[in-house]
Amino acid sequence: MDASWEDFGWERLGNGTGRRRLPVWDATATLVAGADAVLLHDTGSTLREGAELRTQAEALLGRRVTHIALSHPHFDHVLGTAAFAGAEVYGAVGTAELLTHGAAQLRADAMRHGMSEEDATAATDVLVAPHHQVSGEWTLDLGGGLQVLLANVGPGHTGHDLAVLVPGSPAVVLCGDLVEESGEPQAGQDAVPSHWPAALDRLLELGGEDALYVPGHGAVVDAAFVRAQRDRLATRFGVS
């Protein structure tokens, strides 16, 4: 390929994996490329962002995104999904029902956070719900020996938190908003604080001490950061 990850503002993490911090809300989108298939973790906050991610993925990899994993059903992570026609979409159990019946709420949330009515309406009018719901763990074979693990590790940040483990040296764990580096983790009305520390314990079990942990917002962190955030959340919410 003539184009490099850096040309498009992506950070290469190894193991066929690279991620980009999107503008405005600093949400992370991550590509995982195997020999036969390409997984995108989160799709951006608008159809425009989704289309840009699609174009960049095709320029970088020479092929289309075939699979999408949605970390959780918040507008800044899911509203670009309709830009990826034909992709198989995965989410934690409950995500499909929420997106199917909650488009108006997502539209309102997006506008409350500053999105234009035009962009919010365009994205929620064609909102895509997951085709596959993950209740425990689901292994995706992307080809060339690369098998990624989708893990329903929540509830925590929401009632429907899906993480992704990309094996390798080091392993890469895609955390969604269970982990945030650029600010304190946000606990909205749909958060389940009593289970959030346990969700971070599960992330640490998946990745181990040497993994790279990719937060939903902010810089890539290590296990020590995740553990410290876990302890702060436990103190904040009075959970052991």
Tab-separated table of C-alpha atoms in Angstrom, residues 1 18 52 63 77 84 107 128 141 154 168 178 187 199 204 214 220:
chain	number	residue	atom	x	y	z
A	1	MET	CA	0.000	0.000	0.000
A	18	GLY	CA	-4.667	0.573	14.198
A	52	GLU	CA	-14.684	8.826	6.198
A	63	ARG	CA	-10.609	-3.886	0.961
A	77	HIS	CA	-19.783	5.291	18.932
A	84	PHE	CA	-20.816	0.271	6.058
A	107	ARG	CA	-31.027	11.753	18.397
A	128	VAL	CA	-28.315	0.004	12.199
A	141	ASP	CA	-11.809	-15.651	12.574
A	154	GLY	CA	-20.583	-5.417	31.252
A	168	GLY	CA	-0.518	-10.950	19.927
A	178	LEU	CA	-15.352	1.293	30.289
A	187	ALA	CA	-21.516	7.638	34.381
A	199	ALA	CA	-16.106	-5.165	34.230
A	204	LEU	CA	-7.584	-7.132	32.921
A	214	VAL	CA	-7.438	1.152	24.045
A	220	VAL	CA	-3.657	4.039	24.819
